[in-house]
């Protein structure tokens, strides 16, 4: 068994430390993007380079030369980029649409060589030497930090420093691993216990998680309509000047929409990390237009971008992204002891089970079902895998206020 925990800790940084961290992040992202450039091939996935050691041998000396980064940070940036390329290649092999990963979010991976933890502060390597910001710990005790990071039962593994532009704060996501127990812990990704976060994408709310967080997207809809109105006005004028203004508006609008979806993608990944989830499950989006006829083009655009952004941001935090078959996730009752599936269960934004009477927000119900569907699929796969021991694996769905086990559910129609 491999129990990993993540604690999220806010850092109190001085202006000087802040500058040093931003400059470090800039060079770190440079290394990651250079590596992705080197590894990627648009021609075929067979030509993408995914061997970490080979890539490191090819790039390490050069990147050390070009930056002021400490050795481990250069290696971490290379590793992150190779892992992202690898994840893309896996999706490409399955026939999914992929493009070269790019790194823009200010996040950096630290390990025991580049970060040292003390009770109240952390020492981090930067391009300006070590900085030692202190922790901002909440008053209620024990904090996850005390429970997992300072506990002797847990061993510090690695941490990710994340700059949150929305709040202008730096956070450390510290991941630890339980050291007790007699099981040998393997280094690979062979840990079979998983916790999944289900995500429903829709028109009423842009995204809803199985933990009950809603990303409504009201302002997204509002601004898309405003942009549309402005476009209509300019098109009517028909002059060259209006035409140029239209092009500029188009660029501004696209930049704005991308930024908006990036923010939600970051929050979705944080939601998974904060709830100790290993997997984020989405519905397959292939025939989303048929399934959601009321969706406007800007909704469909948002769903695809959101999935794409989460797919490359989540692996940076050790969270994988999966898709499940979408059939009946909106019509099925997500209550553990029910699972009744019927067209009449759903009335627009409200779900009311015709059998057990369970009443809940329809998108939240769907998000739980998406998580459950992934959990069932995964558990089934583990049961039938020849690898001994993995049949006992737990796959849980993180829901508002607890977890659901995929097993205790009635089958979803169509499984
Ligand atoms: Zn029911």
XYZ file of C-alpha atoms and ligand atoms in Angstrom:
416
model
C 0.000 0.000 0.000
C 1.233 3.434 -0.847
C -0.393 6.232 1.047
C 0.471 9.656 -0.196
C -0.746 12.881 1.237
C -0.547 16.398 -0.019
C -0.531 19.412 2.217
C -1.035 22.856 0.766
C 0.779 25.585 2.650
C 0.770 29.294 1.934
C 4.111 31.099 2.094
C 4.768 34.518 3.582
C 7.215 36.042 1.094
C 9.024 39.359 1.257
C 9.299 41.485 -1.888
C 12.860 40.366 -2.359
C 11.958 36.680 -2.041
C 9.028 37.215 -4.387
C 11.321 38.627 -7.095
C 13.751 35.762 -6.663
C 10.959 33.181 -6.966
C 9.458 34.812 -10.060
C 12.856 34.993 -11.757
C 13.457 31.346 -10.880
C 10.075 30.339 -12.262
C 10.790 32.215 -15.482
C 13.980 30.230 -16.065
C 12.323 27.015 -14.983
C 9.531 27.483 -17.537
C 12.153 28.307 -20.138
C 13.826 24.927 -19.468
C 10.516 23.056 -19.566
C 9.465 24.676 -22.846
C 12.886 24.143 -24.428
C 12.651 20.485 -23.455
C 9.138 20.115 -24.860
C 10.381 21.693 -28.121
C 13.209 19.213 -28.256
C 10.995 16.179 -27.510
C 7.986 16.987 -29.624
C 7.310 16.021 -33.202
C 4.160 17.012 -35.052
C 4.764 14.288 -37.613
C 4.161 11.181 -35.541
C 4.171 10.072 -31.937
C 6.912 7.562 -32.723
C 9.229 10.510 -33.322
C 8.519 12.161 -29.967
C 11.304 11.662 -27.446
C 10.058 10.235 -24.158
C 13.148 8.655 -22.617
C 13.963 10.806 -19.613
C 17.616 9.824 -19.388
C 18.335 10.399 -23.091
C 16.634 13.767 -23.048
C 18.490 14.794 -19.908
C 21.815 13.740 -21.401
C 21.090 15.805 -24.484
C 19.898 18.984 -22.776
C 21.146 19.205 -19.211
C 24.584 20.786 -19.762
C 23.182 23.299 -22.215
C 20.338 24.374 -19.937
C 22.668 24.692 -16.948
C 24.833 26.916 -19.091
C 21.935 29.073 -20.262
C 20.300 29.586 -16.865
C 21.268 30.274 -13.255
C 19.139 27.414 -11.983
C 20.380 24.948 -9.425
C 21.079 21.448 -10.837
C 17.996 19.779 -9.387
C 15.649 22.439 -10.730
C 16.989 22.005 -14.260
C 16.464 18.259 -13.933
C 12.969 18.754 -12.539
C 12.018 21.037 -15.435
C 13.295 18.481 -17.951
C 11.451 15.709 -16.141
C 8.206 17.624 -16.073
C 8.354 18.339 -19.791
C 9.213 14.744 -20.709
C 6.326 13.471 -18.578
C 3.925 15.884 -20.247
C 5.118 14.804 -23.710
C 4.761 11.174 -22.655
C 1.169 11.766 -21.504
C 0.390 13.419 -24.853
C 1.909 10.505 -26.737
C -0.315 8.109 -24.768
C -3.405 10.085 -25.758
C -2.164 10.378 -29.348
C -1.825 6.580 -29.502
C -5.483 6.339 -28.501
C -6.388 8.596 -31.411
C -7.079 11.690 -29.352
C -6.197 15.126 -30.636
C -2.998 16.423 -29.034
C -0.542 19.251 -29.423
C 2.885 20.043 -28.051
C 2.672 20.795 -24.328
C 3.553 24.351 -23.352
C 4.290 25.538 -19.828
C 3.009 28.883 -18.678
C 1.850 28.351 -15.095
C 4.472 29.362 -12.552
C 4.951 26.033 -10.801
C 8.255 24.416 -9.869
C 9.047 20.994 -8.491
C 11.335 20.785 -5.490
C 12.807 17.716 -3.842
C 15.016 17.133 -0.807
C 18.044 18.567 -2.596
C 16.411 21.854 -3.499
C 14.059 22.341 -0.528
C 14.634 21.919 3.203
C 11.736 21.977 5.631
C 11.751 23.454 9.092
C 8.886 23.732 11.531
C 7.952 27.272 10.519
C 9.742 27.885 7.263
C 11.144 26.277 4.153
C 14.469 26.897 2.460
C 14.158 26.960 -1.329
C 16.820 27.110 -4.023
C 16.398 30.063 -6.392
C 18.496 31.791 -9.041
C 19.483 34.279 -6.316
C 20.611 31.612 -3.871
C 18.494 30.164 -1.088
C 15.417 32.007 0.206
C 13.618 31.056 3.411
C 9.975 32.148 3.441
C 7.937 31.226 6.516
C 4.655 29.310 6.454
C 1.260 30.851 6.928
C -0.428 28.123 8.954
C -4.070 28.158 9.932
C -4.898 28.335 13.614
C -6.847 25.090 13.799
C -4.574 22.265 14.788
C -3.322 19.849 13.643
C -2.948 21.270 10.175
C -2.311 18.880 7.276
C 1.215 20.248 7.381
C 1.711 19.116 10.967
C -0.103 15.860 10.371
C 1.770 14.738 7.290
C 4.857 16.806 6.719
C 6.210 16.984 10.247
C 4.924 13.541 11.227
C 7.470 10.777 11.482
C 5.023 8.388 9.856
C 5.297 10.297 6.630
C 8.363 10.837 4.559
C 8.765 14.024 2.586
C 8.994 13.296 -1.116
C 8.648 16.367 -3.178
C 6.818 19.611 -3.298
C 5.536 21.912 -5.946
C 5.826 25.634 -5.543
C 2.854 27.285 -7.186
C 2.298 30.964 -7.825
C -1.362 31.857 -7.860
C -1.735 34.954 -10.018
C -5.348 35.508 -8.924
C -4.367 36.028 -5.279
C -0.734 37.032 -5.922
C 0.398 34.398 -3.404
C 2.854 31.528 -3.420
C 1.764 28.089 -2.231
C 3.678 24.907 -1.609
C 1.935 21.640 -2.378
C 3.916 19.223 -0.274
C 3.554 15.569 -1.011
C 4.547 12.955 1.526
C 4.404 9.183 1.687
C 3.595 6.993 4.636
C 6.661 5.130 5.859
C 5.072 2.686 8.346
C 3.660 -0.715 7.489
C 5.602 -3.674 6.173
C 4.725 -3.369 2.508
C 7.521 -2.570 0.155
C 6.678 0.647 -1.587
C 7.540 0.602 -5.231
C 8.923 3.644 -7.015
C 6.799 3.293 -10.106
C 3.208 4.372 -10.504
C 2.019 0.917 -9.453
C 0.011 2.177 -6.498
C -3.446 0.877 -7.112
C -5.472 2.693 -4.467
C -6.985 5.715 -6.090
C -9.291 8.571 -5.326
C -11.093 10.176 -8.202
C -12.651 13.593 -8.702
C -15.574 13.517 -11.167
C -16.217 16.595 -13.313
C -19.427 17.369 -15.174
C -19.292 19.982 -17.919
C -22.483 21.715 -18.897
C -24.449 24.786 -19.855
C -26.102 25.629 -16.503
C -22.697 25.547 -14.836
C -19.554 25.358 -16.905
C -18.052 22.738 -14.569
C -19.191 20.971 -11.401
C -17.029 18.638 -9.337
C -18.105 15.576 -7.363
C -16.920 17.478 -4.272
C -19.761 19.922 -4.891
C -17.798 22.881 -6.210
C -19.524 24.828 -8.971
C -17.804 26.906 -11.645
C -20.881 28.703 -12.910
C -19.408 30.601 -15.799
C -22.124 33.304 -15.658
C -19.583 36.006 -16.415
C -18.169 33.860 -19.203
C -21.579 33.711 -20.864
C -22.113 37.394 -20.239
C -18.831 38.490 -21.819
C -19.176 36.141 -24.762
C -22.542 37.778 -25.485
C -21.026 41.257 -25.117
C -18.218 40.432 -27.530
C -20.786 39.047 -29.945
C -22.818 42.261 -29.782
C -19.735 44.411 -30.415
C -18.790 42.214 -33.354
C -22.261 42.594 -34.840
C -22.067 46.393 -34.597
C -18.677 46.547 -36.299
C -19.693 44.179 -39.063
C -22.632 46.418 -39.904
C -20.386 49.441 -40.363
C -18.438 47.574 -43.027
C -15.568 50.102 -43.310
C -11.881 49.145 -43.447
C -11.353 50.747 -40.049
C -14.227 48.728 -38.638
C -12.742 45.624 -40.220
C -9.376 46.239 -38.522
C -11.089 46.935 -35.235
C -12.953 43.660 -35.655
C -9.702 41.741 -36.035
C -8.280 43.392 -32.922
C -11.436 42.624 -31.002
C -11.247 38.987 -32.106
C -7.718 38.685 -30.762
C -8.636 40.350 -27.497
C -11.642 38.124 -27.100
C -9.670 34.963 -27.691
C -6.985 35.990 -25.217
C -9.656 36.800 -22.666
C -11.474 33.498 -23.138
C -8.246 31.511 -22.888
C -7.290 33.302 -19.695
C -10.719 32.620 -18.240
C -10.526 28.887 -18.943
C -6.917 28.713 -17.679
C -8.104 30.087 -14.358
C -10.850 27.472 -14.045
C -8.417 24.729 -15.124
C -5.993 25.780 -12.368
C -8.792 25.766 -9.821
C -9.984 22.336 -10.947
C -6.484 20.913 -10.531
C -6.190 22.571 -7.100
C -9.542 21.076 -6.129
C -8.158 17.620 -6.957
C -4.885 18.244 -5.109
C -6.594 19.671 -2.030
C -8.879 16.652 -1.835
C -6.052 14.120 -2.272
C -7.374 12.921 -5.617
C -5.094 10.963 -7.964
C -7.403 11.149 -10.955
C -9.705 13.706 -12.529
C -12.450 12.053 -14.593
C -14.272 13.857 -17.393
C -16.883 12.649 -19.811
C -15.715 11.888 -23.296
C -16.406 15.030 -25.320
C -16.515 13.511 -28.811
C -20.250 13.890 -29.411
C -20.869 16.731 -26.998
C -22.772 18.750 -29.632
C -25.347 16.000 -30.046
C -25.675 15.401 -26.333
C -25.982 19.071 -25.436
C -27.956 20.647 -28.277
C -28.541 23.775 -26.182
C -24.789 24.417 -25.935
C -23.522 27.429 -27.903
C -20.249 27.262 -29.802
C -18.488 29.166 -27.003
C -19.608 26.481 -24.523
C -18.234 23.682 -26.672
C -15.039 25.683 -27.151
C -14.793 26.128 -23.358
C -15.351 22.399 -22.626
C -12.617 21.334 -25.062
C -10.113 23.935 -23.823
C -10.866 23.143 -20.203
C -10.232 19.445 -20.756
C -7.076 20.223 -22.719
C -5.666 22.635 -20.113
C -6.448 20.319 -17.198
C -4.835 17.444 -19.131
C -1.509 19.196 -19.194
C -1.673 21.014 -15.886
C -2.804 18.079 -13.726
C 0.179 15.772 -14.434
C 2.429 18.579 -13.187
C 0.782 17.987 -9.792
C 0.897 14.202 -10.003
C -2.773 13.929 -10.935
C -3.823 12.014 -14.035
C -6.768 12.820 -16.277
C -9.169 10.252 -17.684
C -12.311 10.222 -19.773
C -15.328 7.949 -19.367
C -18.247 7.064 -21.606
C -20.910 9.724 -21.163
C -24.091 7.657 -21.556
C -26.775 8.136 -18.874
C -24.619 9.982 -16.343
C -27.331 12.686 -16.180
C -30.294 10.309 -15.869
C -28.835 8.010 -13.210
C -29.404 8.431 -9.481
C -26.006 8.805 -7.795
C -27.250 7.679 -4.384
C -25.176 4.745 -3.148
C -28.065 2.359 -2.522
C -30.151 3.346 -5.553
C -28.620 3.905 -8.991
C -31.996 4.014 -10.738
C -31.647 5.309 -14.289
C -34.573 7.014 -15.989
C -35.152 9.873 -18.437
C -37.754 11.353 -16.096
C -35.204 11.746 -13.271
C -33.819 14.931 -14.691
C -35.687 18.218 -15.006
C -33.273 20.805 -16.344
C -31.187 21.955 -13.356
C -32.901 19.682 -10.867
C -32.511 15.954 -10.395
C -35.272 14.017 -8.680
C -35.059 10.237 -8.573
C -38.386 8.658 -9.562
C -37.581 5.636 -7.415
C -35.998 6.825 -4.156
C -36.952 10.498 -4.267
C -33.345 11.759 -4.024
C -33.356 15.439 -4.926
C -30.151 17.225 -5.820
C -28.620 19.610 -8.328
C -28.561 17.749 -11.647
C -24.974 18.675 -12.552
C -23.652 17.639 -9.152
C -25.477 14.312 -9.539
C -23.832 13.848 -12.946
C -20.363 14.721 -11.595
C -20.693 11.998 -8.945
C -21.788 9.480 -11.591
C -18.779 10.328 -13.760
C -16.492 9.640 -10.798
C -18.336 6.399 -10.037
C -18.122 5.268 -13.628
C -14.364 5.739 -13.646
C -14.041 3.988 -10.249
C -16.045 0.975 -11.430
C -14.080 0.692 -14.648
C -10.769 0.915 -12.833
C -11.744 -1.533 -10.090
C -12.977 -4.004 -12.660
C -9.673 -3.748 -14.510
C -7.674 -4.309 -11.304
C -9.762 -7.333 -10.341
C -9.070 -8.986 -13.650
C -5.381 -8.066 -13.667
C -3.040 -10.976 -12.957
C -0.855 -8.886 -10.675
C -1.372 -10.323 -7.218
C -2.770 -8.127 -4.508
C -4.167 -5.456 -6.756
C -7.630 -7.019 -6.466
C -7.896 -5.469 -3.016
C -7.373 -2.013 -4.422
C -9.782 0.688 -3.361
C -11.018 3.169 -5.873
C -13.015 5.898 -4.171
C -14.885 8.856 -5.501
C -14.374 12.060 -3.589
C -17.742 13.662 -2.919
C -18.988 16.564 -0.869
C -18.125 15.565 2.699
C -16.622 12.107 2.140
C -16.011 9.343 -0.340
C -18.064 6.818 -2.249
C -16.702 3.445 -3.111
C -17.249 2.529 -6.738
C -18.169 -1.020 -5.731
C -21.179 -0.342 -3.585
C -23.043 1.101 -6.529
C -25.708 -0.386 -8.714
C -24.486 -0.812 -12.251
C -24.971 2.136 -14.544
C -27.191 1.204 -17.458
C -24.988 0.576 -20.448
C -21.996 -0.648 -18.409
Zn -32.582 7.037 -6.528
